[in-house]
Amino acid sequence: MVSADTARTVVGIIGNIISFFLFISPAPTFVGIWKKGSVEQYSPAPYLATLANCMVWTLFGLPMVHPDSILVSTINGTGTAIEFAYITLFFIHSDKKNRLKVIAVVTLELIFFALLTLLVLTLAHTYSTRSMVVGMVCILFNVMMYASPLTVMKMVITTKSVEYMPFFLSFASFANAVTWTTFALIRFDPFIAAPNGFGALLGLAQLILYATYYKSTKQQIEARKAKEIDFPEVIVAANQPPNKTATAATENGGAYENHET
């Protein structure tokens, strides 16, 4: 029979793999941003929230804070590096107003993380105290990360379009939350179970929205492409000189019709 610790380790490794795919799932979005040279209507909120979340969970999983949770630190340390890369790309291709917002939020997050690390490691002298303090902060930031797409979900409902809510990000978020909830329940850890349970429900809600508005999104995109194709033709037609046959017909009281295409 497989022991609880072995099962927890296996689920933790699976969680690392799924979390990695969660972190890289926005890559196609950022490739598109890089090619277009613009962030368009994409929001930096999910990536800023994920950065803060990864940093505090990296601290939480360290042996001197929460023993036997190194798998939490490994994946969140990786996630921190990936989110920094995304935010850098977002910063480069944003306008001045968005750049100021991004740099202000990142600066605040770094200051907060540095202060939290310093205070916990110097003032909290037991594992339980360190786990409690950092764990409560982790719950807060993890809920913020999972709740960050709420603004995008509101836009989806308003516009009936999921164009700016990437499917793979929503799916990976759901799978990630379910896996880490399972990890926390094998050997009950409320600090991991609570926010990830919430994240699983929110991820499911995003997938339901995606299924609901997928068809209407395709219709909107096709209609927009049709307009983009028709618009240049209208301009060309407007700039063409009058057809000679049509002019002659007009001059002769409309006796002839222009049948050229």
mmCIF file of C-alpha atoms in Angstrom:
data_model
loop_
_atom_site.group_PDB
_atom_site.id
_atom_site.type_symbol
_atom_site.label_atom_id
_atom_site.label_comp_id
_atom_site.label_asym_id
_atom_site.label_seq_id
_atom_site.Cartn_x
_atom_site.Cartn_y
_atom_site.Cartn_z
ATOM 1 C CA MET A 1 0.000 0.000 0.000
ATOM 2 C CA VAL A 2 1.317 3.440 -0.932
ATOM 3 C CA SER A 3 2.067 5.638 2.062
ATOM 4 C CA ALA A 4 0.549 9.090 2.430
ATOM 5 C CA ASP A 5 3.983 10.711 2.117
ATOM 6 C CA THR A 6 4.728 8.862 -1.132
ATOM 7 C CA ALA A 7 1.323 9.750 -2.562
ATOM 8 C CA ARG A 8 1.822 13.369 -1.537
ATOM 9 C CA THR A 9 5.218 13.461 -3.241
ATOM 10 C CA VAL A 10 3.807 11.976 -6.456
ATOM 11 C CA VAL A 11 0.910 14.448 -6.493
ATOM 12 C CA GLY A 12 3.370 17.257 -5.722
ATOM 13 C CA ILE A 13 5.498 16.304 -8.738
ATOM 14 C CA ILE A 14 2.392 16.188 -10.909
ATOM 15 C CA GLY A 15 1.472 19.581 -9.454
ATOM 16 C CA ASN A 16 4.881 20.925 -10.452
ATOM 17 C CA ILE A 17 4.372 19.726 -14.027
ATOM 18 C CA ILE A 18 0.852 21.146 -14.309
ATOM 19 C CA SER A 19 1.893 24.400 -12.664
ATOM 20 C CA PHE A 20 4.731 24.717 -15.152
ATOM 21 C CA PHE A 21 2.253 24.393 -18.010
ATOM 22 C CA LEU A 22 0.077 26.964 -16.239
ATOM 23 C CA PHE A 23 2.987 29.378 -16.163
ATOM 24 C CA ILE A 24 3.897 28.872 -19.825
ATOM 25 C CA SER A 25 0.288 28.748 -21.088
ATOM 26 C CA PRO A 26 0.200 32.536 -21.743
ATOM 27 C CA ALA A 27 3.238 32.184 -24.037
ATOM 28 C CA PRO A 28 1.145 32.245 -27.274
ATOM 29 C CA THR A 29 -0.547 35.406 -26.032
ATOM 30 C CA PHE A 30 2.796 37.110 -25.476
ATOM 31 C CA VAL A 31 4.145 35.910 -28.817
ATOM 32 C CA GLY A 32 1.145 37.644 -30.379
ATOM 33 C CA ILE A 33 1.826 40.794 -28.343
ATOM 34 C CA TRP A 34 5.469 40.746 -29.452
ATOM 35 C CA LYS A 35 4.539 40.331 -33.136
ATOM 36 C CA LYS A 36 1.886 43.064 -33.057
ATOM 37 C CA GLY A 37 3.949 45.370 -30.877
ATOM 38 C CA SER A 38 0.914 46.099 -28.716
ATOM 39 C CA VAL A 39 -0.806 44.625 -25.645
ATOM 40 C CA GLU A 40 -4.194 45.583 -27.138
ATOM 41 C CA GLN A 41 -6.935 44.901 -24.540
ATOM 42 C CA TYR A 42 -4.954 42.396 -22.484
ATOM 43 C CA SER A 43 -4.703 43.162 -18.776
ATOM 44 C CA PRO A 44 -1.466 42.823 -16.768
ATOM 45 C CA ALA A 45 -3.454 42.028 -13.595
ATOM 46 C CA PRO A 46 -3.263 38.195 -13.837
ATOM 47 C CA TYR A 47 0.511 38.258 -14.353
ATOM 48 C CA LEU A 48 1.173 40.789 -11.594
ATOM 49 C CA ALA A 49 -0.996 38.781 -9.194
ATOM 50 C CA THR A 50 0.725 35.539 -10.196
ATOM 51 C CA LEU A 51 4.162 37.100 -9.633
ATOM 52 C CA ALA A 52 3.291 38.126 -6.075
ATOM 53 C CA ASN A 53 1.707 34.731 -5.455
ATOM 54 C CA CYS A 54 4.775 32.828 -6.691
ATOM 55 C CA MET A 55 7.176 34.847 -4.560
ATOM 56 C CA VAL A 56 5.340 34.272 -1.270
ATOM 57 C CA TRP A 57 4.779 30.562 -2.003
ATOM 58 C CA THR A 58 8.497 30.166 -2.745
ATOM 59 C CA LEU A 59 9.176 31.519 0.740
ATOM 60 C CA PHE A 60 6.465 29.337 2.296
ATOM 61 C CA GLY A 61 7.894 26.094 0.912
ATOM 62 C CA LEU A 62 11.429 26.661 2.195
ATOM 63 C CA PRO A 63 12.554 24.153 4.865
ATOM 64 C CA MET A 64 13.160 26.895 7.449
ATOM 65 C CA VAL A 65 9.547 28.104 7.077
ATOM 66 C CA HIS A 66 7.349 25.075 6.276
ATOM 67 C CA PRO A 67 9.260 21.755 6.379
ATOM 68 C CA ASP A 68 8.554 18.947 3.888
ATOM 69 C CA SER A 69 7.152 21.337 1.274
ATOM 70 C CA ILE A 70 10.146 21.878 -0.982
ATOM 71 C CA LEU A 71 8.056 20.954 -4.047
ATOM 72 C CA VAL A 72 6.043 24.101 -3.369
ATOM 73 C CA SER A 73 9.208 26.202 -3.546
ATOM 74 C CA THR A 74 10.672 24.597 -6.669
ATOM 75 C CA ILE A 75 7.740 25.301 -8.938
ATOM 76 C CA ASN A 76 6.971 28.736 -7.525
ATOM 77 C CA GLY A 77 10.596 29.798 -7.893
ATOM 78 C CA THR A 78 10.347 28.781 -11.547
ATOM 79 C CA GLY A 79 7.051 30.619 -11.832
ATOM 80 C CA THR A 80 8.575 33.793 -10.428
ATOM 81 C CA ALA A 81 11.185 33.853 -13.207
ATOM 82 C CA ILE A 82 8.590 33.172 -15.914
ATOM 83 C CA GLU A 83 6.215 35.879 -14.666
ATOM 84 C CA PHE A 84 9.056 38.412 -14.622
ATOM 85 C CA ALA A 85 9.654 37.612 -18.300
ATOM 86 C CA TYR A 86 5.960 38.106 -19.156
ATOM 87 C CA ILE A 87 5.726 41.371 -17.259
ATOM 88 C CA THR A 88 8.868 42.645 -18.971
ATOM 89 C CA LEU A 89 7.311 41.972 -22.392
ATOM 90 C CA PHE A 90 4.064 43.595 -21.288
ATOM 91 C CA PHE A 91 5.990 46.632 -20.076
ATOM 92 C CA ILE A 92 7.909 46.988 -23.365
ATOM 93 C CA HIS A 93 4.769 46.904 -25.517
ATOM 94 C CA SER A 94 2.493 49.045 -23.329
ATOM 95 C CA ASP A 95 1.774 52.748 -23.514
ATOM 96 C CA LYS A 96 3.230 55.146 -20.957
ATOM 97 C CA LYS A 97 0.209 55.013 -18.647
ATOM 98 C CA ASN A 98 0.249 51.211 -18.390
ATOM 99 C CA ARG A 99 4.015 51.151 -17.968
ATOM 100 C CA LEU A 100 3.786 53.390 -14.917
ATOM 101 C CA LYS A 101 1.121 51.157 -13.394
ATOM 102 C CA VAL A 102 3.139 48.001 -14.020
ATOM 103 C CA ILE A 103 6.382 49.346 -12.583
ATOM 104 C CA ALA A 104 4.578 50.761 -9.540
ATOM 105 C CA VAL A 105 2.893 47.435 -8.748
ATOM 106 C CA VAL A 106 6.064 45.374 -9.272
ATOM 107 C CA THR A 107 8.051 47.737 -7.028
ATOM 108 C CA LEU A 108 5.465 47.453 -4.250
ATOM 109 C CA GLU A 109 5.432 43.661 -4.553
ATOM 110 C CA LEU A 110 9.217 43.428 -4.297
ATOM 111 C CA ILE A 111 9.348 45.723 -1.262
ATOM 112 C CA PHE A 112 6.590 43.742 0.458
ATOM 113 C CA PHE A 113 8.287 40.405 -0.247
ATOM 114 C CA ALA A 114 11.641 41.646 1.049
ATOM 115 C CA LEU A 115 10.083 42.959 4.269
ATOM 116 C CA LEU A 116 8.062 39.767 4.813
ATOM 117 C CA THR A 117 11.144 37.573 4.369
ATOM 118 C CA LEU A 118 13.252 39.706 6.689
ATOM 119 C CA LEU A 119 10.656 39.915 9.454
ATOM 120 C CA VAL A 120 9.675 36.243 9.358
ATOM 121 C CA LEU A 121 13.227 34.908 9.407
ATOM 122 C CA THR A 122 14.388 37.268 12.152
ATOM 123 C CA LEU A 123 11.370 37.657 14.452
ATOM 124 C CA ALA A 124 9.535 34.315 14.137
ATOM 125 C CA HIS A 125 11.571 31.644 15.932
ATOM 126 C CA THR A 126 9.455 28.501 15.398
ATOM 127 C CA TYR A 127 8.285 26.607 12.332
ATOM 128 C CA SER A 128 4.655 26.892 13.373
ATOM 129 C CA THR A 129 4.845 30.676 13.723
ATOM 130 C CA ARG A 130 6.633 31.108 10.411
ATOM 131 C CA SER A 131 4.179 28.781 8.676
ATOM 132 C CA MET A 132 1.232 30.643 10.174
ATOM 133 C CA VAL A 133 2.429 34.114 9.177
ATOM 134 C CA VAL A 134 3.617 33.250 5.673
ATOM 135 C CA GLY A 135 0.730 30.829 5.145
ATOM 136 C CA MET A 136 -1.886 33.521 5.822
ATOM 137 C CA VAL A 137 -0.143 35.826 3.359
ATOM 138 C CA CYS A 138 -0.024 32.991 0.819
ATOM 139 C CA ILE A 139 -3.772 32.410 1.154
ATOM 140 C CA LEU A 140 -4.402 36.108 0.518
ATOM 141 C CA PHE A 141 -2.143 36.283 -2.534
ATOM 142 C CA ASN A 142 -3.323 32.965 -3.946
ATOM 143 C CA VAL A 143 -6.952 34.080 -3.739
ATOM 144 C CA MET A 144 -5.937 37.353 -5.429
ATOM 145 C CA MET A 145 -4.238 35.401 -8.224
ATOM 146 C CA TYR A 146 -7.229 33.172 -8.816
ATOM 147 C CA ALA A 147 -9.610 36.138 -8.537
ATOM 148 C CA SER A 148 -7.618 38.374 -10.896
ATOM 149 C CA PRO A 149 -9.434 37.088 -14.027
ATOM 150 C CA LEU A 150 -12.738 38.319 -12.553
ATOM 151 C CA THR A 151 -12.334 41.586 -14.462
ATOM 152 C CA VAL A 152 -11.764 39.623 -17.660
ATOM 153 C CA MET A 153 -14.757 37.396 -16.874
ATOM 154 C CA LYS A 154 -16.904 40.505 -16.490
ATOM 155 C CA MET A 155 -15.730 41.720 -19.902
ATOM 156 C CA VAL A 156 -16.535 38.288 -21.389
ATOM 157 C CA ILE A 157 -20.098 38.454 -20.086
ATOM 158 C CA THR A 158 -20.508 42.049 -21.283
ATOM 159 C CA THR A 159 -19.075 41.531 -24.779
ATOM 160 C CA LYS A 160 -20.137 37.880 -25.183
ATOM 161 C CA SER A 161 -16.586 37.217 -26.381
ATOM 162 C CA VAL A 162 -13.760 35.123 -24.914
ATOM 163 C CA GLU A 163 -11.164 36.557 -27.305
ATOM 164 C CA TYR A 164 -9.192 38.114 -24.459
ATOM 165 C CA MET A 165 -9.596 35.209 -22.016
ATOM 166 C CA PRO A 166 -7.127 32.590 -23.311
ATOM 167 C CA PHE A 167 -8.520 29.055 -23.015
ATOM 168 C CA PHE A 168 -5.246 27.350 -22.112
ATOM 169 C CA LEU A 169 -4.637 29.769 -19.245
ATOM 170 C CA SER A 170 -8.111 29.084 -17.841
ATOM 171 C CA PHE A 171 -7.773 25.311 -18.266
ATOM 172 C CA ALA A 172 -4.277 25.178 -16.761
ATOM 173 C CA SER A 173 -5.428 27.305 -13.828
ATOM 174 C CA PHE A 174 -8.295 24.891 -13.130
ATOM 175 C CA ALA A 175 -6.092 21.778 -13.382
ATOM 176 C CA ASN A 176 -3.428 23.378 -11.214
ATOM 177 C CA ALA A 177 -5.906 24.262 -8.461
ATOM 178 C CA VAL A 178 -7.420 20.767 -8.431
ATOM 179 C CA THR A 179 -3.991 19.104 -8.194
ATOM 180 C CA TRP A 180 -2.732 21.272 -5.332
ATOM 181 C CA THR A 181 -6.016 20.871 -3.469
ATOM 182 C CA THR A 182 -5.497 17.099 -3.685
ATOM 183 C CA PHE A 183 -1.891 17.535 -2.515
ATOM 184 C CA ALA A 184 -3.098 19.476 0.531
ATOM 185 C CA LEU A 185 -5.822 16.980 1.433
ATOM 186 C CA ILE A 186 -3.538 13.911 1.468
ATOM 187 C CA ARG A 187 -1.842 15.310 4.561
ATOM 188 C CA PHE A 188 -4.154 18.142 5.473
ATOM 189 C CA ASP A 189 -2.602 21.547 5.003
ATOM 190 C CA PRO A 190 -5.191 24.346 5.295
ATOM 191 C CA PHE A 191 -2.829 26.976 3.886
ATOM 192 C CA ILE A 192 -2.635 25.113 0.566
ATOM 193 C CA ALA A 193 -6.128 23.580 0.536
ATOM 194 C CA ALA A 194 -8.209 26.721 1.136
ATOM 195 C CA PRO A 195 -7.006 29.006 -1.705
ATOM 196 C CA ASN A 196 -6.640 26.185 -4.215
ATOM 197 C CA GLY A 197 -10.141 24.918 -3.487
ATOM 198 C CA PHE A 198 -11.390 28.420 -4.250
ATOM 199 C CA GLY A 199 -9.235 28.503 -7.378
ATOM 200 C CA ALA A 200 -10.721 25.226 -8.621
ATOM 201 C CA LEU A 201 -14.241 26.674 -8.417
ATOM 202 C CA LEU A 202 -13.196 29.887 -10.163
ATOM 203 C CA GLY A 203 -11.334 27.981 -12.870
ATOM 204 C CA LEU A 204 -14.422 25.880 -13.494
ATOM 205 C CA ALA A 205 -16.469 29.081 -13.854
ATOM 206 C CA GLN A 206 -14.036 30.348 -16.509
ATOM 207 C CA LEU A 207 -14.320 27.114 -18.490
ATOM 208 C CA ILE A 208 -18.116 27.344 -18.366
ATOM 209 C CA LEU A 209 -17.934 30.912 -19.680
ATOM 210 C CA TYR A 210 -15.593 29.816 -22.452
ATOM 211 C CA ALA A 211 -17.972 27.055 -23.539
ATOM 212 C CA THR A 212 -20.923 29.463 -23.379
ATOM 213 C CA TYR A 213 -19.409 32.251 -25.517
ATOM 214 C CA TYR A 214 -17.091 30.298 -27.818
ATOM 215 C CA LYS A 215 -19.484 30.344 -30.796
ATOM 216 C CA SER A 216 -20.400 34.016 -30.424
ATOM 217 C CA THR A 217 -16.685 34.864 -30.258
ATOM 218 C CA LYS A 218 -16.022 33.104 -33.581
ATOM 219 C CA GLN A 219 -18.940 34.952 -35.143
ATOM 220 C CA GLN A 220 -17.637 38.322 -33.926
ATOM 221 C CA ILE A 221 -14.125 37.615 -35.220
ATOM 222 C CA GLU A 222 -15.441 36.506 -38.625
ATOM 223 C CA ALA A 223 -17.673 39.594 -38.868
ATOM 224 C CA ARG A 224 -14.706 41.838 -38.039
ATOM 225 C CA LYS A 225 -12.523 40.161 -40.661
ATOM 226 C CA ALA A 226 -15.289 40.585 -43.247
ATOM 227 C CA LYS A 227 -15.432 44.308 -42.537
ATOM 228 C CA GLU A 228 -11.652 44.586 -42.811
ATOM 229 C CA ILE A 229 -11.816 42.926 -46.260
ATOM 230 C CA ASP A 230 -14.740 45.030 -47.528
ATOM 231 C CA PHE A 231 -13.424 48.369 -46.316
ATOM 232 C CA PRO A 232 -10.407 48.616 -48.704
ATOM 233 C CA GLU A 233 -12.665 47.667 -51.643
ATOM 234 C CA VAL A 234 -15.000 50.536 -50.821
ATOM 235 C CA ILE A 235 -12.060 52.961 -50.757
ATOM 236 C CA VAL A 236 -10.727 51.707 -54.100
ATOM 237 C CA ALA A 237 -14.155 51.992 -55.708
ATOM 238 C CA ALA A 238 -14.566 55.520 -54.400
ATOM 239 C CA ASN A 239 -11.212 56.581 -55.864
ATOM 240 C CA GLN A 240 -11.758 55.114 -59.355
ATOM 241 C CA PRO A 241 -12.561 57.541 -62.225
ATOM 242 C CA PRO A 242 -16.130 57.425 -63.558
ATOM 243 C CA ASN A 243 -16.723 54.641 -66.073
ATOM 244 C CA LYS A 244 -16.894 55.994 -69.611
ATOM 245 C CA THR A 245 -19.934 53.964 -70.566
ATOM 246 C CA ALA A 246 -21.763 55.069 -67.450
ATOM 247 C CA THR A 247 -20.842 58.716 -68.145
ATOM 248 C CA ALA A 248 -22.116 58.501 -71.685
ATOM 249 C CA ALA A 249 -25.328 56.925 -70.507
ATOM 250 C CA THR A 250 -25.850 59.737 -68.031
ATOM 251 C CA GLU A 251 -25.208 62.363 -70.635
ATOM 252 C CA ASN A 252 -27.785 60.740 -72.957
ATOM 253 C CA GLY A 253 -30.579 60.753 -70.414
ATOM 254 C CA GLY A 254 -29.766 57.388 -68.908
ATOM 255 C CA ALA A 255 -30.448 55.433 -72.072
ATOM 256 C CA TYR A 256 -27.689 52.929 -71.221
ATOM 257 C CA GLU A 257 -26.716 51.010 -68.107
ATOM 258 C CA ASN A 258 -23.187 50.147 -67.006
ATOM 259 C CA HIS A 259 -22.882 46.365 -66.779
ATOM 260 C CA GLU A 260 -19.156 46.208 -66.038
ATOM 261 C CA THR A 261 -18.111 44.547 -62.805
#
